[in-house]
Amino acid sequence: MSTSSTTPPAGLPAAYDTLGPYRLAGLLGEGGMGVVYLGLDRAGRAVAIKALRPHIAGDPDARARLAREVATLERVQHPRVAAVLDADPEGERPYIVTRYAPGPPLDDYVTTHGPFRGEALLRLARGLHDALGAIHAAGVVHRDLKPGNVLVVDDDPVVIDFGIAHVADDVRLTSTGLVMGTPGYLSPEVLSGAPVTEATDWWGWASTLAYAATGAPPFGRGRVDVILDRVRSGQHDLTGVDARMRPLLAAALTPDPAQRPSAGTVLAALEQLAHGEAPHLATGPSGRTEVLPAVTQSIAPPTESLAARTELARQQRPRQGSTRVMPAIPSGGGASAAGASPYARIRPYASSVPPAAAATPPGAGGPAYGVESRRDEQPVGPVGDPRVGKPARTAQLIGLTGAVAALAATWPMIAVGVALGWSVLARTVDRSVTATVLRRHEAGGARGTDLAVAVARSPFQLLAATVSTIATGLLGLLVTVAVMFAVSLGSSLLGVRQAPTGAVPIAVGALVGCWTCWWGAGGISLRRGSRMLMRGLTPGQLTREVVTALLVALVLGLGLWALLRHGVPVWWPLQQDPVTGRSLGWQF
């Protein structure tokens, strides 16, 4: 268990700067918005003080975020979480005081001591598991669990920095459209605009464990947009993870939350590894991986097994069909247990001095408390991104796809033009918005020249979108043609003669071709841009209903047109069928 230091480091000057009733004894870390000091209360006890920078202190949003952090921390009481002691978010220089955890951040610890193995990795995983259990039991989602926000104190983790935590009954953090977090440790569903859930933290937990086990970010380093694309597509690098554990950890980092194993499953596998037993993987009834007991495992007495199963189920209820552990293996403590706090609870915003804690000398920590932006841990915010937290307009986009397929069955060349035009426009919008978001991220916020720069760059974005559309469109076209001939051949085998260029083969081929472009290589830009365009076309419920009705009517009308032409499409502006060479013209 970690303890809080009560003795200041040696060699400090006799006089200190002060902040409220606290003396500032040293610098723990700093970032663009705030500074974290090692502080001393009136009794000489060490605390951590997170203060906004003077030029940020006047920003109401920054103050509100600090106040939210106080309210969030007050909900959580657990020895693996740095508890709030005092705060003044309304003062001339707002600050928050938390328990001082005398240890380095996890990333610095790994750099100095090397990756975690065996029992050490299990201890880290279990400590973070218990901390997240307590956080979630309080109705809070941390959202930014990463190595820089985990301090290692006496070989145990302490979770810090709740600056962007999400509270279950607080809608403000999901309605602002802010991308906030750290690339490589922010879950794929949050990047896609899905609601914030506990699965977000468990994904960050697995990503943090991967870092601890390898000493490298699982999604690499480099440009922010490249890292985010790797996260969305699940392109991680787990080289260095124990080969027996790698498949399970890879499953925990999959982009689809429903396909991930429970945290209890991962803990149980780590428990087996720590005891020298290799987790046995097998395919369960659902077709997904399960961890089976080692053949040497002894059978626990019935009462012990029932208690273990009850405790494990209470900590992490596995999803239907997800990866799970067959034996009942306790995870080493209740995830939601509050635990004893080293300090008495203090109301926020009070100016009273925090009570004493057990005395231990502070350890060498270096920059900590989640405020130093590392090269591979650049925070994605606070930067406005209009794609996050907004409706996907799935129904309308499905209707649009159906309309394109129906148009292809009647006017194929016009349908090709419409599909290519939409793709170019959607990709241009996505590239422009992405460039603006990244520019604001690098600048630390919005600038007055953002619009002018976006307009100046628009021709280049249009050119890049056109090239991308042509490259991905060729694959979609090849798939469409292949499906057309496959449908024609299949219908002939069934005794129903259909030319490859008939309405039905073209419609089916167009649907499959659109699906290929949507989900295939380079499709993420098309998906994001299409959703933005559709949200712009359907801003309200009435417009959504009208557009949906028009798309349905268009599909029905084009279907009727195809029937009237006996399934023979119009190839204008071509003068003949590109396959048969027959001249069809405009006639019925």
XYZ file of C-alpha atoms in Angstrom:
588
model
C 0.000 0.000 0.000
C 1.237 3.447 -0.838
C 1.706 6.102 1.779
C 1.956 9.849 1.702
C 5.109 11.677 2.585
C 5.160 14.144 5.439
C 8.790 15.238 5.107
C 9.950 17.733 2.492
C 13.018 16.950 0.412
C 16.320 18.112 1.847
C 18.105 21.169 0.552
C 15.081 23.419 0.062
C 15.358 27.125 0.905
C 13.984 28.380 4.180
C 11.394 30.571 2.496
C 8.819 29.240 0.100
C 6.292 30.729 -2.251
C 2.769 30.124 -1.043
C -0.547 29.216 -2.630
C -3.426 29.587 -0.214
C -2.360 28.078 3.108
C 0.269 25.883 1.422
C 3.983 26.432 0.884
C 5.360 25.385 -2.513
C 8.386 23.183 -1.874
C 9.196 21.956 -5.361
C 8.022 21.265 -8.896
C 6.560 17.850 -9.695
C 5.509 18.504 -13.281
C 4.051 21.031 -15.664
C 2.096 21.306 -18.883
C 0.497 23.897 -21.101
C -2.437 24.566 -18.773
C -1.172 23.823 -15.296
C 1.667 23.144 -12.909
C 1.880 20.500 -10.181
C 3.855 21.439 -7.093
C 5.085 19.528 -4.100
C 3.412 21.499 -1.328
C 3.618 21.606 2.440
C 0.730 22.282 4.748
C 1.092 24.253 7.981
C 2.234 21.128 9.804
C 4.933 20.387 7.230
C 3.106 17.467 5.617
C 3.698 16.927 1.890
C 0.818 17.240 -0.565
C 0.475 17.549 -4.342
C -0.958 20.875 -5.547
C -2.250 21.186 -9.100
C -2.618 24.867 -10.059
C -3.712 26.544 -13.272
C -1.191 28.795 -14.949
C -1.888 32.525 -14.486
C -2.826 33.071 -18.141
C -5.216 30.098 -17.993
C -6.771 30.999 -14.637
C -9.086 33.537 -16.263
C -10.613 30.948 -18.588
C -14.058 29.909 -17.237
C -13.828 26.554 -19.033
C -10.517 25.740 -17.349
C -11.949 26.634 -13.951
C -15.034 24.538 -14.638
C -12.872 21.589 -15.611
C -10.865 21.911 -12.393
C -14.073 22.100 -10.358
C -15.344 18.987 -12.149
C -12.131 17.201 -11.256
C -12.676 18.070 -7.588
C -16.272 16.837 -7.691
C -15.159 13.656 -9.441
C -12.351 12.871 -7.003
C -14.673 13.435 -4.060
C -16.738 10.483 -5.282
C -13.796 8.070 -5.154
C -12.126 6.819 -1.972
C -9.563 4.074 -2.540
C -5.889 3.573 -1.590
C -4.993 3.103 -5.272
C -6.428 6.537 -6.165
C -4.853 9.850 -5.132
C -7.570 11.360 -2.932
C -8.561 15.027 -2.994
C -7.781 16.917 0.202
C -8.619 20.513 -0.519
C -9.385 22.816 -3.445
C -10.054 26.401 -4.400
C -11.268 26.553 -8.026
C -12.698 30.044 -7.524
C -9.602 31.814 -6.178
C -7.298 34.183 -8.021
C -5.170 31.186 -8.989
C -7.340 28.055 -8.869
C -5.813 24.895 -7.447
C -6.611 21.416 -6.201
C -4.755 19.579 -3.429
C -4.423 15.799 -3.516
C -2.573 13.138 -1.576
C 1.108 13.151 -2.482
C 2.178 9.784 -3.859
C 6.004 9.678 -3.718
C 6.704 7.642 -6.811
C 7.573 8.047 -10.499
C 5.083 7.725 -13.348
C 4.782 4.248 -14.800
C 6.529 5.213 -18.041
C 9.538 6.619 -16.167
C 9.572 3.557 -13.922
C 9.635 1.219 -16.928
C 12.405 3.271 -18.554
C 14.520 2.941 -15.400
C 13.710 -0.602 -14.279
C 12.583 -2.291 -17.486
C 9.250 -3.944 -18.401
C 7.086 -5.719 -15.827
C 7.081 -9.498 -15.743
C 5.266 -12.247 -13.878
C 4.178 -11.344 -10.360
C 5.082 -7.663 -10.834
C 2.804 -7.367 -13.879
C 0.025 -9.174 -12.026
C 0.404 -6.808 -9.056
C 0.208 -3.787 -11.344
C -2.809 -5.159 -13.200
C -4.615 -6.063 -9.991
C -3.950 -2.664 -8.411
C -5.259 -0.801 -11.461
C -8.195 -3.212 -11.651
C -9.141 -2.423 -8.068
C -8.715 1.319 -8.641
C -10.937 1.282 -11.727
C -13.483 -0.829 -9.886
C -13.721 1.825 -7.168
C -13.858 4.607 -9.756
C -16.662 2.914 -11.676
C -18.546 2.064 -8.489
C -18.646 5.818 -7.825
C -20.270 6.394 -11.216
C -17.113 7.827 -12.798
C -15.175 6.920 -15.946
C -11.543 8.097 -15.875
C -11.201 8.236 -19.707
C -7.446 8.905 -19.692
C -5.805 5.910 -18.033
C -2.250 5.788 -19.379
C 1.295 5.237 -18.053
C 1.742 8.955 -17.347
C -1.319 8.956 -15.086
C -0.197 5.970 -13.016
C 2.398 6.479 -10.277
C 4.378 3.512 -8.951
C 4.680 3.706 -5.166
C 6.233 0.779 -3.296
C 5.628 -1.388 -6.392
C 1.901 -0.579 -6.346
C 0.041 1.732 -8.755
C -1.743 4.947 -7.794
C -4.125 6.493 -10.338
C -3.997 10.275 -10.716
C -5.348 13.101 -12.923
C -9.125 13.100 -13.249
C -9.092 16.258 -15.360
C -11.173 14.761 -18.181
C -13.043 12.116 -16.194
C -16.657 11.510 -17.139
C -19.371 11.315 -14.497
C -22.378 9.174 -15.308
C -24.910 11.899 -14.502
C -22.912 14.739 -16.116
C -23.805 15.290 -19.776
C -21.559 18.292 -20.300
C -18.494 16.281 -21.232
C -20.304 14.395 -23.982
C -22.207 17.314 -25.461
C -19.285 19.646 -26.088
C -17.738 17.681 -28.940
C -14.252 17.788 -27.434
C -11.597 15.209 -28.199
C -9.689 14.911 -24.959
C -7.268 12.208 -23.997
C -3.979 10.713 -25.167
C -3.411 9.005 -28.527
C -2.778 5.308 -28.042
C -4.670 5.189 -24.752
C -8.059 6.623 -25.813
C -10.431 3.825 -26.796
C -11.613 3.310 -30.399
C -15.291 3.711 -29.509
C -14.671 7.146 -28.003
C -12.725 8.186 -31.102
C -15.712 7.085 -33.187
C -18.087 9.247 -31.158
C -19.703 6.446 -29.139
C -20.933 7.154 -25.592
C -18.381 7.060 -22.773
C -18.694 3.804 -20.809
C -16.619 1.734 -18.411
C -15.323 -0.195 -21.438
C -13.298 2.926 -22.247
C -11.259 2.526 -19.062
C -10.834 -1.236 -19.439
C -9.431 -0.690 -22.919
C -7.015 1.900 -21.486
C -6.182 -0.601 -18.738
C -5.201 -3.213 -21.329
C -3.213 -0.646 -23.317
C -1.377 0.451 -20.166
C -0.585 -3.167 -19.274
C 0.759 -3.683 -22.795
C 3.084 -0.725 -22.267
C 4.190 -2.047 -18.883
C 4.911 -5.478 -20.367
C 6.868 -4.188 -23.375
C 8.225 -0.752 -22.492
C 6.760 0.691 -25.697
C 3.378 2.227 -26.608
C 1.263 -0.575 -28.119
C 0.166 1.669 -31.001
C 3.568 3.187 -31.616
C 4.786 6.756 -31.782
C 4.624 9.454 -34.416
C 1.927 11.685 -35.852
C -1.253 11.938 -33.835
C -3.538 11.103 -36.764
C -1.487 8.006 -37.618
C -1.690 6.734 -34.031
C -5.440 7.357 -33.907
C -5.940 5.420 -37.151
C -3.989 2.503 -35.669
C -6.213 2.573 -32.596
C -9.398 2.600 -34.684
C -8.236 -0.327 -36.807
C -6.655 -2.322 -33.958
C -3.130 -2.233 -35.456
C -1.139 -2.765 -32.263
C 2.371 -4.093 -31.729
C 2.647 -6.445 -28.754
C 6.210 -7.565 -29.433
C 7.747 -8.251 -26.044
C 4.571 -9.509 -24.380
C 4.788 -13.098 -23.157
C 3.717 -15.226 -26.131
C 1.317 -17.145 -23.891
C -0.430 -13.897 -22.937
C -0.276 -12.091 -26.264
C -3.510 -13.446 -27.850
C -5.601 -12.509 -24.826
C -4.109 -9.019 -24.543
C -4.637 -8.524 -28.273
C -8.289 -9.473 -27.808
C -8.567 -6.897 -25.011
C -7.403 -4.208 -27.469
C -9.808 -5.071 -30.277
C -11.816 -2.062 -31.550
C -15.185 -3.731 -30.861
C -16.036 -3.603 -27.119
C -18.343 -6.613 -27.455
C -15.425 -8.779 -28.616
C -13.109 -7.935 -25.717
C -12.515 -10.308 -22.810
C -13.481 -9.132 -19.370
C -10.873 -7.641 -17.067
C -11.360 -10.644 -14.789
C -10.380 -12.929 -17.656
C -7.132 -11.056 -18.259
C -6.364 -11.035 -14.527
C -6.967 -14.763 -14.282
C -4.570 -15.417 -17.161
C -1.926 -13.213 -15.524
C -2.462 -15.159 -12.311
C -1.743 -18.398 -14.140
C 1.404 -16.944 -15.717
C 2.637 -15.636 -12.363
C 2.339 -19.169 -10.961
C 4.204 -20.692 -13.894
C 1.101 -22.019 -15.629
C 0.449 -21.252 -19.281
C -3.114 -20.068 -19.976
C -4.800 -22.628 -22.225
C -6.753 -20.978 -25.027
C -9.645 -22.672 -26.779
C -12.531 -21.718 -29.017
C -15.780 -21.573 -27.088
C -19.342 -22.202 -28.309
C -19.600 -18.603 -29.504
C -16.507 -18.995 -31.688
C -14.429 -16.696 -29.493
C -11.370 -17.468 -27.403
C -11.734 -18.819 -23.867
C -9.074 -19.413 -21.228
C -9.239 -22.937 -19.861
C -7.718 -24.172 -16.591
C -4.258 -25.691 -16.634
C -4.329 -29.474 -16.411
C -2.320 -29.321 -13.198
C -4.761 -27.022 -11.445
C -6.219 -28.444 -8.264
C -9.931 -28.393 -7.588
C -10.962 -26.018 -4.838
C -13.456 -27.026 -2.167
C -17.076 -26.256 -3.117
C -17.445 -23.397 -0.618
C -14.216 -21.745 -1.765
C -15.169 -22.134 -5.420
C -18.593 -20.587 -4.839
C -17.085 -17.636 -2.986
C -14.489 -17.118 -5.683
C -17.107 -17.255 -8.417
C -19.304 -14.797 -6.554
C -16.425 -12.372 -6.004
C -15.259 -12.584 -9.617
C -18.775 -12.069 -10.931
C -19.235 -9.051 -8.669
C -16.031 -7.424 -9.910
C -16.470 -7.891 -13.636
C -19.530 -9.500 -15.208
C -18.415 -11.008 -18.564
C -20.310 -10.101 -21.694
C -22.308 -12.692 -23.585
C -20.049 -14.452 -26.041
C -16.893 -12.609 -24.986
C -13.632 -14.172 -23.868
C -13.917 -15.669 -20.384
C -12.090 -17.841 -17.875
C -13.505 -21.271 -17.200
C -12.053 -21.780 -13.691
C -13.012 -19.576 -10.764
C -9.888 -17.610 -9.946
C -10.080 -14.727 -7.503
C -8.620 -11.482 -8.732
C -7.121 -10.433 -5.501
C -9.518 -8.046 -3.909
C -12.772 -6.357 -4.570
C -12.661 -3.871 -7.322
C -15.152 -1.632 -5.688
C -13.883 -1.768 -2.158
C -13.368 1.696 -0.903
C -10.399 0.976 1.296
C -9.107 3.175 4.075
C -8.016 6.631 3.052
C -4.812 7.998 4.635
C -6.609 11.307 5.178
C -9.909 12.236 6.712
C -12.430 13.480 4.187
C -12.304 17.235 3.639
C -14.992 19.253 1.927
C -13.910 20.851 -1.357
C -12.993 24.505 -1.507
C -12.164 24.557 2.225
C -9.097 26.426 3.345
C -8.428 24.194 6.333
C -5.141 22.311 6.576
C -5.288 18.613 5.625
C -4.858 16.124 8.454
C -1.741 14.092 8.919
C -0.774 10.899 7.169
C 1.795 8.212 7.810
C 5.321 9.542 7.414
C 7.624 8.137 4.739
C 10.384 9.907 2.848
C 9.392 10.999 -0.614
C 10.855 9.022 -3.484
C 12.390 10.207 -6.662
C 9.540 10.801 -8.994
C 10.430 13.201 -11.741
C 7.563 14.847 -13.617
C 4.322 13.211 -12.573
C 0.632 13.769 -11.956
C -0.228 13.663 -15.630
C 0.756 17.185 -16.584
C 3.871 16.735 -18.712
C 3.117 16.178 -22.399
C 5.528 13.579 -23.748
C 6.376 13.250 -27.402
C 4.453 9.978 -27.629
C 1.667 11.099 -25.294
C 0.362 14.306 -26.795
C -3.051 15.154 -25.369
C -5.764 15.367 -27.966
C -7.428 18.414 -26.503
C -8.959 20.540 -25.482
C -9.560 20.801 -29.232
C -13.012 21.049 -30.811
C -13.773 18.148 -33.164
C -17.307 18.227 -34.587
C -17.202 14.513 -35.420
C -17.054 13.268 -31.838
C -20.150 12.633 -29.780
C -22.510 13.341 -32.689
C -25.180 11.044 -34.218
C -23.946 8.759 -37.004
C -27.070 9.161 -39.212
C -26.856 5.443 -40.019
C -30.453 5.092 -41.232
C -30.130 7.961 -43.694
C -26.788 6.684 -45.009
C -28.268 3.219 -45.527
C -31.102 4.864 -47.448
C -28.579 6.774 -49.548
C -26.714 3.551 -50.339
C -29.972 1.898 -51.387
C -30.781 4.865 -53.610
C -27.359 4.638 -55.294
C -27.891 0.903 -55.907
C -31.361 1.550 -57.362
C -29.949 4.314 -59.547
C -27.220 1.936 -60.721
C -29.898 -0.557 -61.776
C -31.512 2.046 -64.039
C -28.830 4.644 -64.899
C -25.478 2.942 -64.124
C -23.121 5.652 -65.377
C -25.025 8.392 -63.549
C -24.848 6.266 -60.377
C -21.076 5.966 -60.796
C -20.812 9.743 -61.090
C -22.984 10.308 -58.011
C -20.998 7.798 -55.938
C -17.647 9.263 -56.976
C -18.842 12.821 -56.377
C -20.131 11.970 -52.902
C -16.875 10.197 -52.047
C -14.743 13.157 -53.160
C -16.896 15.618 -51.226
C -16.985 13.470 -48.066
C -13.238 12.864 -48.089
C -12.533 16.552 -48.703
C -14.674 17.543 -45.723
C -13.023 14.943 -43.510
C -9.502 15.934 -44.529
C -10.243 19.623 -43.962
C -11.734 19.049 -40.511
C -8.920 16.684 -39.514
C -6.288 19.202 -40.615
C -7.996 21.959 -38.608
C -8.255 19.796 -35.483
C -4.593 18.797 -35.674
C -3.561 22.412 -36.280
C -5.480 23.499 -33.187
C -3.954 20.645 -31.228
C -0.431 21.725 -32.129
C -1.267 25.375 -31.352
C -2.985 24.546 -28.055
C -6.379 25.870 -29.149
C -8.367 27.634 -31.857
C -6.839 30.562 -33.701
C -8.385 33.382 -35.690
C -6.651 32.240 -38.869
C -8.142 28.725 -38.821
C -10.860 29.509 -41.379
C -8.490 31.304 -43.749
C -5.977 28.463 -43.588
C -8.725 25.888 -44.196
C -9.932 27.790 -47.278
C -6.388 28.174 -48.609
C -5.727 24.465 -48.197
C -9.062 23.331 -49.652
C -7.753 22.867 -53.245
C -5.032 20.550 -51.965
C -7.538 18.679 -49.802
C -9.812 18.323 -52.848
C -6.951 16.962 -54.939
C -5.943 14.470 -52.246
C -9.574 13.390 -51.807
C -9.916 12.880 -55.573
C -6.800 10.711 -55.734
C -7.995 8.693 -52.730
C -11.447 8.259 -54.290
C -9.983 7.001 -57.573
C -7.659 4.569 -55.792
C -10.351 3.090 -53.553
C -13.052 3.395 -56.225
C -11.142 1.095 -58.565
C -11.343 -1.679 -55.978
C -15.048 -1.024 -55.470
C -15.627 -1.109 -59.234
C -13.771 -4.404 -59.609
C -15.830 -5.920 -56.796
C -19.037 -4.608 -58.371
C -18.252 -6.149 -61.772
C -17.235 -9.454 -60.181
C -20.496 -9.628 -58.224
C -22.504 -8.758 -61.367
C -21.088 -11.754 -63.218
C -21.444 -13.971 -60.131
C -25.141 -13.084 -59.796
C -25.658 -13.665 -63.520
C -23.996 -17.076 -63.314
C -25.903 -18.020 -60.179
C -29.245 -17.051 -61.686
C -28.467 -19.100 -64.806
C -27.784 -22.159 -62.655
C -31.199 -21.627 -61.069
C -32.861 -21.443 -64.472
C -33.465 -17.694 -64.368
C -31.503 -16.065 -67.145
C -29.988 -12.714 -66.145
C -27.454 -10.786 -68.195
C -24.521 -9.441 -66.138
C -25.651 -5.940 -67.092
C -29.244 -6.540 -66.060
C -30.876 -4.451 -63.346
C -30.693 -7.097 -60.606
C -26.994 -8.048 -61.034
C -26.037 -4.376 -61.245
C -28.035 -3.487 -58.108
C -26.513 -6.339 -56.094
C -23.039 -5.533 -57.395
C -23.478 -1.851 -56.531
C -24.496 -2.692 -52.965
C -21.460 -4.932 -52.457
C -19.189 -2.373 -54.137
C -20.451 0.396 -51.857
C -19.927 -1.842 -48.843
C -16.345 -2.513 -49.986
C -15.566 1.192 -50.348
C -17.211 1.953 -46.994
C -15.386 -0.659 -44.931
C -12.331 -1.328 -47.097
C -8.925 0.317 -47.226
C -9.198 4.078 -46.831
C -12.845 3.830 -45.871
C -12.503 5.581 -42.518
C -12.233 8.992 -44.186
C -15.288 8.233 -46.316
C -17.275 7.157 -43.252
C -16.396 10.217 -41.180
C -16.981 12.653 -44.017
C -20.268 11.009 -45.045
C -21.622 11.245 -41.522
C -20.665 14.919 -41.341
C -22.346 15.654 -44.681
C -25.496 13.789 -43.688
C -25.632 15.606 -40.345
C -25.396 18.866 -42.262
C -28.251 17.834 -44.562
C -30.421 16.589 -41.686
C -29.810 18.880 -38.684
C -33.188 18.262 -37.034
C -35.774 15.537 -36.618
C -38.065 16.974 -39.307
C -35.309 17.121 -41.908
C -34.247 13.575 -41.006
C -37.769 12.310 -41.575
C -38.133 14.231 -44.838
C -34.784 13.044 -46.223
C -35.504 9.455 -45.176
C -38.909 9.578 -46.875
C -37.391 11.040 -50.053
C -34.720 8.337 -50.172
C -37.314 5.582 -49.732
C -39.471 7.153 -52.447
C -36.436 7.371 -54.732
C -35.632 3.691 -54.253
C -39.233 2.682 -54.975
C -39.487 4.988 -57.977
C -36.264 3.747 -59.538
C -37.330 0.166 -58.878
C -40.578 0.798 -60.739
C -38.614 2.382 -63.580
C -36.449 -0.752 -63.820
C -39.563 -2.949 -64.006
C -41.039 -0.820 -66.783
C -37.818 -1.246 -68.747
C -37.836 -5.019 -68.088
C -34.550 -4.794 -66.203
C -32.667 -3.113 -69.038
C -30.690 -0.084 -67.779
C -29.983 3.145 -69.638
C -26.239 3.496 -70.170
C -26.219 7.198 -71.024
C -23.902 8.910 -71.800
C -22.636 5.665 -73.365
C -24.375 4.686 -76.592
C -24.320 0.941 -75.992
C -24.134 -1.777 -73.375
C -20.421 -2.014 -72.404
C -20.620 -5.841 -72.207
C -22.936 -6.919 -75.022
C -22.274 -3.965 -77.304
C -25.980 -3.579 -78.016
C -27.252 -0.066 -78.705
C -30.110 0.566 -76.307
C -30.755 4.288 -76.430
C -33.481 5.911 -74.374
C -36.497 3.954 -75.580
C -38.711 1.809 -73.338
